[in-house]
Short mmCIF file of C-alpha atoms in Angstrom, two decimals:
data_model
loop_
_atom_site.label_atom_id
_atom_site.label_comp_id
_atom_site.label_asym_id
_atom_site.label_seq_id
_atom_site.Cartn_x
_atom_site.Cartn_y
_atom_site.Cartn_z
CA UNK B 1 56.10 -37.22 -37.75
CA UNK B 2 54.94 -38.02 -41.27
CA UNK B 3 58.33 -37.20 -42.87
CA UNK B 4 59.84 -39.86 -40.59
CA UNK B 5 57.39 -42.53 -41.73
CA UNK B 6 55.10 -42.30 -38.71
CA UNK B 7 51.34 -42.33 -39.26
CA UNK B 8 49.16 -39.26 -38.81
CA UNK B 9 47.74 -39.21 -35.28
CA UNK B 10 44.09 -38.50 -34.54
CA UNK B 11 42.12 -38.32 -31.32
CA UNK B 12 38.45 -38.30 -30.40
CA UNK B 13 38.94 -35.43 -27.93
CA UNK B 14 41.40 -32.83 -26.77
CA UNK B 15 41.64 -34.66 -23.43
CA UNK B 16 42.63 -37.88 -25.18
CA UNK B 17 45.44 -36.07 -26.99
CA UNK B 18 46.55 -34.34 -23.78
CA UNK B 19 46.63 -37.64 -21.89
CA UNK B 20 48.78 -39.27 -24.56
CA UNK B 21 51.13 -36.29 -24.68
CA UNK B 22 51.46 -36.39 -20.89
CA UNK B 23 52.19 -40.11 -20.66
CA UNK B 24 54.67 -39.88 -23.54
CA UNK B 25 56.85 -37.68 -21.32
CA UNK B 26 57.08 -40.56 -18.85
CA UNK B 27 57.87 -43.07 -21.61
CA UNK B 28 60.55 -40.69 -22.85
CA UNK B 29 62.18 -40.65 -19.43
CA UNK B 30 61.49 -36.97 -18.86
CA UNK B 31 59.09 -37.36 -15.90
CA UNK B 32 57.97 -39.93 -13.34
CA UNK B 33 54.33 -41.06 -13.34
CA UNK B 34 53.50 -39.00 -10.22
CA UNK B 35 54.74 -35.85 -11.95
CA UNK B 36 52.70 -36.66 -15.05
CA UNK B 37 49.53 -37.16 -13.00
CA UNK B 38 50.07 -33.93 -11.04
CA UNK B 39 50.79 -32.02 -14.25
CA UNK B 40 47.63 -33.29 -15.94
CA UNK B 41 45.54 -32.32 -12.90
CA UNK B 42 47.14 -28.88 -12.74
CA UNK B 43 46.53 -28.33 -16.45
CA UNK B 44 42.88 -29.32 -16.20
CA UNK B 45 42.38 -27.19 -13.08
CA UNK B 46 43.95 -24.20 -14.83
CA UNK B 47 41.73 -24.74 -17.87
CA UNK B 48 38.62 -24.80 -15.67
CA UNK B 49 39.77 -21.64 -13.88
CA UNK B 50 40.31 -19.78 -17.16
CA UNK B 51 36.94 -20.86 -18.56
CA UNK B 52 35.17 -19.73 -15.38
CA UNK B 53 36.94 -16.34 -15.49
CA UNK B 54 35.94 -15.89 -19.13
CA UNK B 55 32.33 -16.78 -18.31
CA UNK B 56 32.32 -14.24 -15.47
CA UNK B 57 33.79 -11.56 -17.74
CA UNK B 58 31.23 -12.34 -20.45
CA UNK B 59 28.35 -12.16 -17.95
CA UNK B 60 29.56 -8.75 -16.73
CA UNK B 61 29.43 -7.41 -20.30
CA UNK B 62 25.71 -8.18 -20.67
#
């Protein structure tokens, strides 16, 4: 982005960056809002699932 004269982006959290990335796909005409909302929910659900599996695996190693 910087080589094209756009400012450096910064976010206060990973979720904030993910939300902006998701909504940008709607603004770009790639997805409808419903698809963006479903995709964000699926991504967060998958993240929670992976974290829980890693916690379970870590607990089994103790």
